[in-house]
Amino acid sequence: QSALTQPASVSGSPGQSITISCTGTSRDVESYHLVSWYQQHPGKAPKLIIYEVTNRPSGVSNRFSASKSGNTASLTISGLQAEDEADYYCCSYAGRSWVFGGGTKLAVL
Amino acid sequence: QVQVVQSGAEVKKPGASVKVSCKASGYTFIDYYIHWVRQAPGQGLEWLGWINPNSSRANSLEKFQGRVTLTRDTSISTVFLEVTRLRSDDTAIYYCARDDSASGSSLEFWGQGTLVSVSS
């Protein structure tokens, strides 16, 4: 199946908020409450920051929040910090398989 | 604490096979699915497949079926990814990741990654 659609890049200044969208189809994002988000710093393994659309794992900052409407999921990072500069990926269950978004590079200017 | 530790880097020639291992610890091995994901140089994440360590049932992306095999050995709490008929575009970091639920939810605990380089 095709990758979920994310913007290639977003940017923001320290303290601002940004939102990253993740658009899928009726076969994945729209049909399942199993959207997750991952943060990846250069040279590191991805880190889970949101699971099941809106939930944060223990230890993840509450500056990260997420939602879903129809076939589009969204990740919002508030109070941007320099350490948030990273690649972000969404992922959705697609019935017997999983699909990632193409990734979004976040620049904190 | 939960840990998943992968085997070391591999260099292979086109047409060869590679088998990457992923050893889990810190939890009951058979209780959680394990996923495999790869990342080509400078590219995004690509889900390859997952295995239920309890039943050994596995599923992989259709594009990889016939070339990718997922297995497990419960006696050593380890899952394996084998890729056959390697091509240069299989060059990537291969990650295993434990799911955060018993039924499939998200990829919670990631291995450190295994670089597989395919070159003549």
Short mmCIF file of C-alpha atoms in Angstrom, two decimals:
data_model
loop_
_atom_site.label_atom_id
_atom_site.label_comp_id
_atom_site.label_asym_id
_atom_site.label_seq_id
_atom_site.Cartn_x
_atom_site.Cartn_y
_atom_site.Cartn_z
CA GLN A 1 0.00 0.00 0.00
CA SER A 2 1.09 3.62 -0.38
CA ALA A 3 2.83 5.56 2.34
CA LEU A 4 0.79 8.01 4.37
CA THR A 5 1.24 11.61 3.23
CA GLN A 6 3.16 14.04 5.43
CA PRO A 7 4.66 17.44 4.62
CA ALA A 8 8.35 17.10 3.85
CA SER A 9 9.31 19.86 6.26
CA VAL A 10 7.93 22.28 8.81
CA SER A 11 9.64 24.93 10.87
CA GLY A 12 8.99 27.07 13.89
CA SER A 13 10.66 29.33 16.39
CA PRO A 14 11.34 28.40 20.00
CA GLY A 15 8.18 28.72 22.05
CA GLN A 16 5.85 28.50 19.07
CA SER A 17 3.52 25.61 18.19
CA ILE A 18 3.56 23.58 15.00
CA THR A 19 1.28 20.91 13.57
CA ILE A 20 2.25 18.04 11.30
CA SER A 21 -0.47 16.37 9.26
CA CYS A 22 -0.64 12.75 8.18
CA THR A 23 -3.15 11.88 5.47
CA GLY A 24 -4.16 8.31 4.75
CA THR A 25 -7.16 6.56 3.28
CA SER A 26 -10.27 4.66 4.28
CA ARG A 27 -8.11 1.53 4.40
CA ASP A 28 -5.85 2.79 7.17
CA VAL A 29 -6.07 6.05 9.17
CA GLU A 30 -9.83 6.44 8.76
CA SER A 31 -10.67 2.86 9.72
CA TYR A 32 -8.51 2.21 12.76
CA HIS A 33 -7.78 3.92 16.07
CA LEU A 34 -4.19 2.72 15.70
CA VAL A 35 -2.23 5.77 14.60
CA SER A 36 1.13 6.36 16.25
CA TRP A 37 3.85 8.97 15.93
CA TYR A 38 7.64 8.61 16.15
CA GLN A 39 10.46 11.08 16.66
CA GLN A 40 13.86 10.29 15.15
CA HIS A 41 17.03 12.24 15.76
CA PRO A 42 19.92 11.79 13.30
CA GLY A 43 21.71 8.50 13.73
CA LYS A 44 19.24 7.25 16.34
CA ALA A 45 16.44 4.72 16.39
CA PRO A 46 12.91 6.12 16.25
CA LYS A 47 11.14 6.86 19.53
CA LEU A 48 7.42 6.38 20.13
CA ILE A 49 5.80 9.66 21.21
CA ILE A 50 2.08 9.04 20.55
CA TYR A 51 0.13 5.77 20.36
CA GLU A 52 -3.51 4.96 19.60
CA VAL A 53 -4.11 8.40 18.09
CA THR A 54 -3.89 10.53 21.25
CA ASN A 55 -1.97 8.74 24.00
CA ARG A 56 1.49 9.66 25.25
CA PRO A 57 3.80 6.96 26.61
CA SER A 58 5.18 7.53 30.07
CA GLY A 59 8.02 10.02 30.02
CA VAL A 60 6.97 11.85 26.84
CA SER A 61 6.47 15.57 27.31
CA ASN A 62 2.90 16.87 27.41
CA ARG A 63 4.01 19.42 24.81
CA PHE A 64 3.26 16.64 22.32
CA SER A 65 -0.41 16.10 21.49
CA ALA A 66 -2.25 14.47 18.62
CA SER A 67 -5.67 13.93 17.11
CA LYS A 68 -7.46 12.40 14.15
CA SER A 69 -10.33 13.45 11.92
CA GLY A 70 -11.48 11.21 9.12
CA ASN A 71 -8.46 10.08 7.13
CA THR A 72 -6.07 12.67 8.56
CA ALA A 73 -4.13 12.49 11.79
CA SER A 74 -2.23 15.42 13.26
CA LEU A 75 0.65 15.89 15.68
CA THR A 76 1.02 19.20 17.51
CA ILE A 77 4.15 20.26 19.34
CA SER A 78 3.68 23.26 21.57
CA GLY A 79 6.35 25.42 23.21
CA LEU A 80 8.94 24.38 20.63
CA GLN A 81 12.40 23.66 21.98
CA ALA A 82 15.68 23.18 20.18
CA GLU A 83 15.69 19.49 21.14
CA ASP A 84 12.46 18.97 19.17
CA GLU A 85 14.39 19.39 15.92
CA ALA A 86 14.12 15.91 14.41
CA ASP A 87 12.25 13.82 11.85
CA TYR A 88 8.69 12.82 12.69
CA TYR A 89 6.82 9.85 11.26
CA CYS A 90 3.21 8.80 11.55
CA CYS A 91 2.16 5.16 11.29
CA SER A 92 -1.20 3.46 10.93
CA TYR A 93 -2.55 -0.05 11.02
CA ALA A 94 -3.89 -0.99 7.59
CA GLY A 95 -5.48 -4.36 8.24
CA ARG A 96 -2.87 -7.17 8.47
CA SER A 97 -0.06 -4.67 7.85
CA TRP A 98 1.18 -1.28 8.96
CA VAL A 99 2.14 1.77 6.93
CA PHE A 100 4.38 4.74 7.74
CA GLY A 101 4.22 8.28 6.52
CA GLY A 102 7.07 9.63 4.43
CA GLY A 103 8.37 11.66 7.36
CA THR A 104 8.53 15.36 8.22
CA LYS A 105 11.71 17.23 9.05
CA LEU A 106 11.11 19.77 11.81
CA ALA A 107 13.47 22.72 11.95
CA VAL A 108 13.52 24.90 15.08
CA LEU A 109 14.80 28.22 13.83
CA GLN B 1 13.58 -3.09 31.82
CA VAL B 2 12.53 -4.01 28.30
CA GLN B 3 15.38 -4.31 25.83
CA VAL B 4 15.68 -5.49 22.26
CA VAL B 5 19.22 -6.00 21.02
CA GLN B 6 20.05 -6.71 17.40
CA SER B 7 22.94 -8.46 15.72
CA GLY B 8 25.78 -6.60 14.10
CA ALA B 9 26.27 -5.02 10.70
CA GLU B 10 26.42 -7.20 7.60
CA VAL B 11 27.99 -6.76 4.17
CA LYS B 12 26.56 -8.94 1.43
CA LYS B 13 26.82 -9.36 -2.32
CA PRO B 14 23.77 -9.10 -4.60
CA GLY B 15 21.87 -12.37 -4.73
CA ALA B 16 23.02 -13.46 -1.27
CA SER B 17 20.89 -13.82 1.87
CA VAL B 18 21.12 -12.16 5.27
CA LYS B 19 19.67 -13.15 8.63
CA VAL B 20 19.32 -10.50 11.33
CA SER B 21 18.53 -11.40 14.93
CA CYS B 22 16.67 -9.47 17.61
CA LYS B 23 16.98 -10.65 21.21
CA ALA B 24 14.34 -9.50 23.67
CA SER B 25 14.60 -9.29 27.43
CA GLY B 26 12.86 -7.75 30.42
CA TYR B 27 9.37 -9.09 29.67
CA THR B 28 7.54 -12.28 28.73
CA PHE B 29 8.74 -12.88 25.19
CA ILE B 30 5.63 -14.59 23.84
CA ASP B 31 3.24 -11.86 25.00
CA TYR B 32 4.02 -9.15 22.44
CA TYR B 33 4.30 -8.90 18.66
CA ILE B 34 7.63 -7.85 17.17
CA HIS B 35 7.81 -5.69 14.05
CA TRP B 36 10.58 -5.25 11.49
CA VAL B 37 11.15 -1.85 9.86
CA ARG B 38 13.89 -0.69 7.51
CA GLN B 39 15.33 2.69 6.60
CA ALA B 40 17.36 3.16 3.43
CA PRO B 41 20.10 5.82 3.54
CA GLY B 42 18.52 9.28 3.77
CA GLN B 43 15.03 7.82 3.41
CA GLY B 44 11.99 7.25 5.60
CA LEU B 45 10.78 4.26 7.58
CA GLU B 46 9.31 1.25 5.77
CA TRP B 47 7.37 -1.44 7.64
CA LEU B 48 8.42 -4.94 6.54
CA GLY B 49 6.41 -7.33 8.65
CA TRP B 50 5.59 -8.64 12.13
CA ILE B 51 5.56 -11.89 14.03
CA ASN B 52 3.52 -13.21 16.90
CA PRO B 53 6.19 -14.92 19.05
CA ASN B 54 3.54 -17.05 20.75
CA SER B 55 2.06 -18.65 17.66
CA SER B 56 4.99 -17.93 15.27
CA ARG B 57 2.43 -16.57 12.79
CA ALA B 58 3.98 -13.82 10.73
CA ASN B 59 2.87 -11.41 8.07
CA SER B 60 4.99 -9.32 5.74
CA LEU B 61 4.28 -6.73 3.11
CA GLU B 62 3.13 -8.22 -0.16
CA LYS B 63 6.09 -6.71 -2.01
CA PHE B 64 8.46 -8.72 0.19
CA GLN B 65 6.60 -12.01 0.26
CA GLY B 66 8.85 -14.72 -1.08
CA ARG B 67 12.01 -12.83 -0.08
CA VAL B 68 11.38 -12.08 3.60
CA THR B 69 10.96 -14.72 6.30
CA LEU B 70 10.22 -13.99 9.95
CA THR B 71 10.88 -16.66 12.56
CA ARG B 72 11.41 -16.93 16.30
CA ASP B 73 13.16 -19.13 18.83
CA THR B 74 11.34 -18.96 22.15
CA SER B 75 14.16 -20.80 23.98
CA ILE B 76 16.41 -17.78 23.49
CA SER B 77 13.73 -15.04 23.26
CA THR B 78 14.92 -14.09 19.80
CA VAL B 79 13.23 -13.29 16.53
CA PHE B 80 14.91 -13.43 13.14
CA LEU B 81 14.51 -11.61 9.85
CA GLU B 82 15.87 -13.33 6.76
CA VAL B 83 16.01 -11.56 3.42
CA THR B 84 16.97 -13.57 0.35
CA ARG B 85 18.00 -12.61 -3.17
CA LEU B 86 19.46 -9.35 -1.89
CA ARG B 87 19.59 -6.35 -4.20
CA SER B 88 21.47 -3.07 -3.88
CA ASP B 89 18.24 -1.30 -2.93
CA ASP B 90 17.95 -3.56 0.13
CA THR B 91 20.84 -1.58 1.62
CA ALA B 92 19.33 -0.09 4.77
CA ILE B 93 19.28 -0.04 8.54
CA TYR B 94 16.94 -2.80 9.68
CA TYR B 95 15.17 -2.28 13.01
CA CYS B 96 13.14 -4.63 15.15
CA ALA B 97 10.62 -3.12 17.53
CA ARG B 98 8.38 -4.65 20.18
CA ASP B 99 4.72 -3.73 20.06
CA ASP B 100 3.25 -2.08 23.13
CA SER B 101 0.27 -4.38 23.36
CA ALA B 102 -0.59 -8.02 22.99
CA SER B 103 -2.82 -7.35 19.99
CA GLY B 104 -0.94 -4.75 17.99
CA SER B 105 -0.89 -1.05 18.77
CA SER B 106 2.40 0.68 18.14
CA LEU B 107 6.15 0.12 18.03
CA GLU B 108 7.23 0.91 21.57
CA PHE B 109 10.69 -0.53 22.16
CA TRP B 110 13.18 -0.34 19.31
CA GLY B 111 16.42 -2.16 18.74
CA GLN B 112 19.56 -0.23 17.92
CA GLY B 113 19.34 -1.13 14.24
CA THR B 114 21.42 -3.38 11.99
CA LEU B 115 23.06 -1.94 8.91
CA VAL B 116 22.86 -4.30 5.94
CA SER B 117 24.99 -3.21 3.01
CA VAL B 118 24.53 -4.90 -0.36
CA SER B 119 27.29 -4.26 -2.85
CA SER B 120 29.23 -6.14 -5.46
#
